[in-house]
Amino acid sequence: MSISVLGAGAFGTALAISLANKGPVTLWARDAGDMQISRQNAARLPDCRFPPSLKVTGDLQEAAQAPILLIAVPMQKLRDMLREHAALLTGKQLVACCKGMEIGTGLGPVSIIAQEVPQATAAILTGPSFASDIARGLPTALTLGCADDTTAKALQKALTTDNLRLYRTTDTIGAELGGALKNVIAIACGAAMGAGLGESARAALLTRGFAEMKRLARHLDAQPDTLAGLSGFGDLVLTCTSAQSRNYRLGQSIGEGRPFDQTITVEGAATARAVHALAQDSGLDLPITAVVAALIENRQNVSSAMAILLARPLKEE
């Protein structure tokens, strides 16, 4: 079964490389010319050569002929992309490969696909992974979320490669939330480390951040076990402990008081704002998310944010 990856950022390119080691894959990029010539994505994944079975095209209509389409565009651009090309995507199996929650709606990628292309099958691929590891063939495990388990089994088989092992779940909400919320906590952990608050502070933020993730998941009727898996806890640990994470690096820059490259997409920044708005509307207590949103919007600095967290009422764990 043929597969196309729509979006040639680091993660989309890495998935295309891994899948192309198994069979023919098409990678759609808005600027495909350089990659077609050099056979690599020098801007996003330097030194990761494309396998011969990976075709790069700038023609979306050509790429969309495949029955399985992995959509690897930034979360906040997903709806516009789906809406613009809904006719091409109808009837396909659409696997979202982005993490976050949409500003204004608080929805995740599976829900957005269902709204914009209702005649397509919606799924999500998420979990603890760095693009460079996948592209280099290093072992990686991810969660595949799809409401229909029969479809999930077929996708699991199609998208598993020698270095990419997929576990499936029908809890798409839980899979969405894990991938989205861990980015918010990673910003908090990066800020703590950047400000010199130490490893113990990071461990506390990671642990209490996980409690916030589960609190929101319960509110949205996700399954707790999903958050304890790869798409939740697994991704949280990876993202909160490595400078390879863009969200963690953004947090570090905030903690150190230095500017961050605005050309780099950091999904957790928008997600923090979306989740904070959702929490306020729902009366949910998500204090770490609240201070991250305040840091992103320059309403607080790290010192005042930490003071707010430390001054919270004492409670049972």
Short mmCIF file of C-alpha atoms in Angstrom, two decimals, residues 36-311:
data_model
loop_
_atom_site.label_atom_id
_atom_site.label_comp_id
_atom_site.label_asym_id
_atom_site.label_seq_id
_atom_site.Cartn_x
_atom_site.Cartn_y
_atom_site.Cartn_z
CA GLN A 36 15.12 16.54 -5.50
CA ILE A 37 18.64 17.50 -6.58
CA SER A 38 20.57 16.98 -3.35
CA ARG A 39 18.55 13.96 -2.14
CA GLN A 40 18.48 15.30 1.39
CA ASN A 41 16.70 17.93 3.46
CA ALA A 42 19.75 20.02 4.20
CA ALA A 43 17.81 22.69 6.08
CA ARG A 44 16.00 20.35 8.48
CA LEU A 45 17.95 17.07 8.57
CA PRO A 46 21.48 17.59 7.25
CA ASP A 47 23.53 14.47 6.47
CA CYS A 48 20.45 12.21 6.28
CA ARG A 49 20.42 10.96 2.70
CA PHE A 50 17.17 9.92 1.02
CA PRO A 51 16.76 6.23 0.10
CA PRO A 52 16.27 5.54 -3.63
CA SER A 53 12.63 4.59 -2.98
CA LEU A 54 11.80 8.06 -1.60
CA LYS A 55 10.31 10.38 -4.21
CA VAL A 56 10.11 14.12 -3.54
CA THR A 57 7.45 16.20 -5.28
CA GLY A 58 6.06 19.70 -5.14
CA ASP A 59 2.77 18.51 -6.67
CA LEU A 60 0.25 17.88 -3.89
CA GLN A 61 -2.22 16.27 -6.29
CA GLU A 62 0.40 13.68 -7.19
CA ALA A 63 1.28 12.98 -3.56
CA ALA A 64 -2.36 12.74 -2.52
CA GLN A 65 -2.96 9.76 -4.81
CA ALA A 66 -1.70 7.44 -2.07
CA PRO A 67 -4.40 5.91 0.17
CA ILE A 68 -2.40 6.63 3.34
CA LEU A 69 -1.38 10.25 3.88
CA LEU A 70 0.76 11.31 6.81
CA ILE A 71 0.11 15.00 7.45
CA ALA A 72 3.19 16.61 8.97
CA VAL A 73 2.39 20.31 8.98
CA PRO A 74 2.53 22.63 12.03
CA MET A 75 -0.47 22.23 14.31
CA GLN A 76 -1.72 25.80 13.97
CA LYS A 77 -1.67 25.49 10.15
CA LEU A 78 -3.41 22.12 10.00
CA ARG A 79 -6.98 23.37 9.63
CA ASP A 80 -6.15 25.75 6.78
CA MET A 81 -4.27 23.02 4.94
CA LEU A 82 -7.13 20.55 5.31
CA ARG A 83 -9.75 23.10 4.32
CA GLU A 84 -7.83 24.20 1.25
CA HIS A 85 -7.26 20.67 -0.03
CA ALA A 86 -10.32 18.81 1.33
CA ALA A 87 -11.32 17.56 -2.12
CA LEU A 88 -7.96 15.80 -2.56
CA LEU A 89 -8.04 14.32 0.94
CA THR A 90 -11.60 12.96 0.99
CA GLY A 91 -11.72 9.18 1.27
CA LYS A 92 -8.11 8.87 2.41
CA GLN A 93 -6.61 7.55 5.62
CA LEU A 94 -5.19 10.73 7.18
CA VAL A 95 -2.61 10.32 9.92
CA ALA A 96 -1.82 13.55 11.77
CA CYS A 97 1.86 13.85 12.68
CA CYS A 98 1.66 17.12 14.61
CA LYS A 99 1.27 17.76 18.33
CA GLY A 100 -0.71 20.50 19.98
CA MET A 101 -4.09 22.07 20.56
CA GLU A 102 -5.60 24.69 18.30
CA ILE A 103 -5.81 28.25 19.56
CA GLY A 104 -9.44 29.38 19.63
CA THR A 105 -11.00 25.90 19.71
CA GLY A 106 -8.79 23.85 22.02
CA LEU A 107 -9.13 20.94 19.59
CA GLY A 108 -6.46 18.39 18.68
CA PRO A 109 -5.53 17.22 15.18
CA VAL A 110 -7.88 14.22 14.98
CA SER A 111 -10.86 16.38 15.86
CA ILE A 112 -9.84 18.98 13.29
CA ILE A 113 -9.53 16.34 10.57
CA ALA A 114 -13.01 15.06 11.45
CA GLN A 115 -14.43 18.56 11.09
CA GLU A 116 -12.68 19.56 7.87
CA VAL A 117 -12.57 16.23 5.98
CA PRO A 118 -15.43 14.20 7.47
CA GLN A 119 -15.27 11.58 4.71
CA ALA A 120 -11.67 10.66 5.59
CA THR A 121 -10.38 8.29 8.26
CA ALA A 122 -8.59 10.25 11.00
CA ALA A 123 -5.65 8.97 13.04
CA ILE A 124 -2.67 10.38 14.92
CA LEU A 125 0.97 9.30 15.19
CA THR A 126 2.64 10.62 18.32
CA GLY A 127 5.08 9.73 21.07
CA PRO A 128 8.68 10.17 22.26
CA SER A 129 10.77 10.80 19.18
CA PHE A 130 13.36 13.12 17.75
CA ALA A 131 13.41 13.41 13.97
CA SER A 132 17.15 12.89 13.71
CA ASP A 133 16.91 9.58 15.60
CA ILE A 134 14.21 8.27 13.27
CA ALA A 135 16.04 9.42 10.12
CA ARG A 136 19.29 7.79 11.27
CA GLY A 137 17.55 4.48 11.83
CA LEU A 138 17.71 4.51 15.63
CA PRO A 139 15.02 2.47 17.44
CA THR A 140 11.92 4.51 18.26
CA ALA A 141 8.48 3.59 19.62
CA LEU A 142 5.37 5.65 18.92
CA THR A 143 1.63 5.56 19.58
CA LEU A 144 -0.84 5.28 16.71
CA GLY A 145 -4.28 6.51 17.73
CA CYS A 146 -7.35 5.64 15.65
CA ALA A 147 -10.93 5.24 16.85
CA ASP A 148 -11.52 2.19 14.65
CA ASP A 149 -9.29 -0.67 15.79
CA THR A 150 -9.52 -2.57 12.50
CA THR A 151 -8.18 0.46 10.65
CA ALA A 152 -5.61 0.99 13.40
CA LYS A 153 -4.27 -2.55 12.93
CA ALA A 154 -3.87 -2.01 9.19
CA LEU A 155 -2.13 1.33 9.70
CA GLN A 156 0.06 -0.14 12.42
CA LYS A 157 1.28 -2.79 10.00
CA ALA A 158 1.78 -0.32 7.15
CA LEU A 159 3.69 2.26 9.19
CA THR A 160 5.91 -0.01 11.29
CA THR A 161 9.50 -0.21 10.01
CA ASP A 162 12.72 -1.88 11.12
CA ASN A 163 13.48 1.01 13.49
CA LEU A 164 9.98 2.38 14.09
CA ARG A 165 7.73 0.31 16.37
CA LEU A 166 4.10 1.38 16.72
CA TYR A 167 1.65 0.65 19.53
CA ARG A 168 -2.01 1.36 18.82
CA THR A 169 -4.88 2.80 20.82
CA THR A 170 -8.48 3.72 20.08
CA ASP A 171 -8.23 6.57 22.61
CA THR A 172 -7.45 9.36 20.16
CA ILE A 173 -8.22 12.09 22.70
CA GLY A 174 -5.67 10.70 25.13
CA ALA A 175 -3.06 10.36 22.38
CA GLU A 176 -3.72 13.96 21.27
CA LEU A 177 -3.50 15.32 24.80
CA GLY A 178 -0.29 13.53 25.69
CA GLY A 179 1.54 14.86 22.65
CA ALA A 180 0.18 18.37 23.14
CA LEU A 181 0.51 18.92 26.87
CA LYS A 182 4.01 17.51 27.31
CA ASN A 183 5.30 20.42 25.21
CA VAL A 184 3.88 22.91 27.70
CA ILE A 185 5.58 21.17 30.61
CA ALA A 186 8.83 20.98 28.62
CA ILE A 187 8.83 24.78 28.34
CA ALA A 188 8.44 25.01 32.12
CA CYS A 189 11.28 22.55 32.70
CA GLY A 190 13.54 24.35 30.25
CA ALA A 191 12.80 27.67 31.94
CA ALA A 192 13.68 26.21 35.33
CA MET A 193 16.99 24.87 34.07
CA GLY A 194 17.77 28.04 32.15
CA ALA A 195 17.19 30.09 35.29
CA GLY A 196 19.52 27.84 37.28
CA LEU A 197 16.80 26.44 39.55
CA GLY A 198 18.28 22.95 39.40
CA GLU A 199 17.44 19.33 38.65
CA SER A 200 15.18 18.96 41.68
CA ALA A 201 12.98 21.81 40.47
CA ARG A 202 12.78 20.20 37.03
CA ALA A 203 11.79 16.85 38.56
CA ALA A 204 9.04 18.57 40.54
CA LEU A 205 7.73 20.39 37.47
CA LEU A 206 7.80 17.21 35.39
CA THR A 207 5.90 15.26 38.04
CA ARG A 208 3.32 17.91 38.85
CA GLY A 209 3.00 18.67 35.15
CA PHE A 210 2.08 15.04 34.57
CA ALA A 211 -0.63 15.44 37.20
CA GLU A 212 -2.01 18.40 35.22
CA MET A 213 -1.99 16.33 32.04
CA LYS A 214 -4.03 13.60 33.72
CA ARG A 215 -6.42 16.17 35.23
CA LEU A 216 -7.25 17.62 31.83
CA ALA A 217 -7.44 14.15 30.28
CA ARG A 218 -10.05 13.07 32.82
CA HIS A 219 -12.04 16.24 32.14
CA LEU A 220 -12.07 15.45 28.40
CA ASP A 221 -12.94 11.75 28.93
CA ALA A 222 -9.58 10.36 27.83
CA GLN A 223 -8.36 7.08 29.28
CA PRO A 224 -5.79 7.46 32.11
CA ASP A 225 -3.73 4.53 30.81
CA THR A 226 -3.11 6.40 27.56
CA LEU A 227 -1.42 9.25 29.40
CA ALA A 228 0.80 6.72 31.20
CA GLY A 229 2.02 5.36 27.87
CA LEU A 230 4.32 6.49 25.08
CA SER A 231 2.16 9.40 23.92
CA GLY A 232 1.97 10.85 27.44
CA PHE A 233 4.57 9.95 30.04
CA GLY A 234 7.10 8.66 27.52
CA ASP A 235 7.03 11.81 25.43
CA LEU A 236 6.99 13.96 28.58
CA VAL A 237 10.22 12.47 29.92
CA LEU A 238 12.04 12.81 26.60
CA THR A 239 10.95 16.37 25.91
CA CYS A 240 11.59 17.65 29.43
CA THR A 241 15.14 16.30 29.64
CA SER A 242 16.79 17.00 26.28
CA ALA A 243 17.98 20.15 24.57
CA GLN A 244 17.07 18.50 21.26
CA SER A 245 13.49 19.52 22.10
CA ARG A 246 12.54 22.89 20.64
CA ASN A 247 10.06 23.41 23.48
CA TYR A 248 12.72 22.76 26.09
CA ARG A 249 15.13 25.12 24.31
CA LEU A 250 12.48 27.85 24.22
CA GLY A 251 12.06 27.44 27.96
CA GLN A 252 15.81 27.62 28.46
CA SER A 253 15.98 30.88 26.53
CA ILE A 254 13.19 32.34 28.69
CA GLY A 255 14.97 31.25 31.85
CA GLU A 256 18.27 32.71 30.66
CA GLY A 257 16.60 35.93 29.51
CA ARG A 258 17.82 35.70 25.93
CA PRO A 259 15.90 35.90 22.64
CA PHE A 260 14.75 32.77 20.82
CA ASP A 261 14.83 32.23 17.05
CA GLN A 262 11.30 33.19 15.93
CA THR A 263 11.61 31.15 12.71
CA ILE A 264 11.57 27.90 14.73
CA THR A 265 8.13 26.36 15.20
CA VAL A 266 7.50 25.64 18.89
CA GLU A 267 4.12 23.97 19.23
CA GLY A 268 4.05 24.23 23.03
CA ALA A 269 3.87 28.02 22.96
CA ALA A 270 0.53 28.09 21.15
CA THR A 271 -0.71 25.03 23.03
CA ALA A 272 -0.04 26.69 26.40
CA ARG A 273 -2.29 29.56 25.43
CA ALA A 274 -4.99 27.24 24.05
CA VAL A 275 -4.98 24.97 27.11
CA HIS A 276 -4.93 27.89 29.55
CA ALA A 277 -8.02 29.36 27.87
CA LEU A 278 -9.73 25.96 27.99
CA ALA A 279 -8.86 25.58 31.68
CA GLN A 280 -10.26 29.00 32.52
CA ASP A 281 -13.50 28.27 30.66
CA SER A 282 -13.82 24.88 32.38
CA GLY A 283 -12.76 25.91 35.88
CA LEU A 284 -9.79 23.53 35.82
CA ASP A 285 -6.77 24.12 38.05
CA LEU A 286 -3.67 23.88 35.79
CA PRO A 287 -1.13 26.12 37.54
CA ILE A 288 1.97 25.14 35.56
CA THR A 289 0.15 25.64 32.29
CA ALA A 290 -1.03 29.04 33.54
CA VAL A 291 2.47 30.26 34.36
CA VAL A 292 3.86 28.95 31.05
CA ALA A 293 1.17 30.90 29.19
CA ALA A 294 2.13 33.97 31.21
CA LEU A 295 5.82 33.47 30.40
CA ILE A 296 5.07 33.10 26.68
CA GLU A 297 3.01 36.28 26.70
CA ASN A 298 5.66 38.16 28.74
CA ARG A 299 3.20 38.75 31.60
CA GLN A 300 5.60 37.20 34.12
CA ASN A 301 9.26 36.31 34.49
CA VAL A 302 10.61 33.01 35.81
CA SER A 303 11.15 34.34 39.34
CA SER A 304 7.59 35.57 39.73
CA ALA A 305 6.21 32.41 38.10
CA MET A 306 8.12 30.18 40.52
CA ALA A 307 6.99 32.34 43.46
CA ILE A 308 3.36 31.83 42.40
CA LEU A 309 3.80 28.05 42.23
CA LEU A 310 5.60 27.85 45.59
CA ALA A 311 2.96 30.00 47.29
#
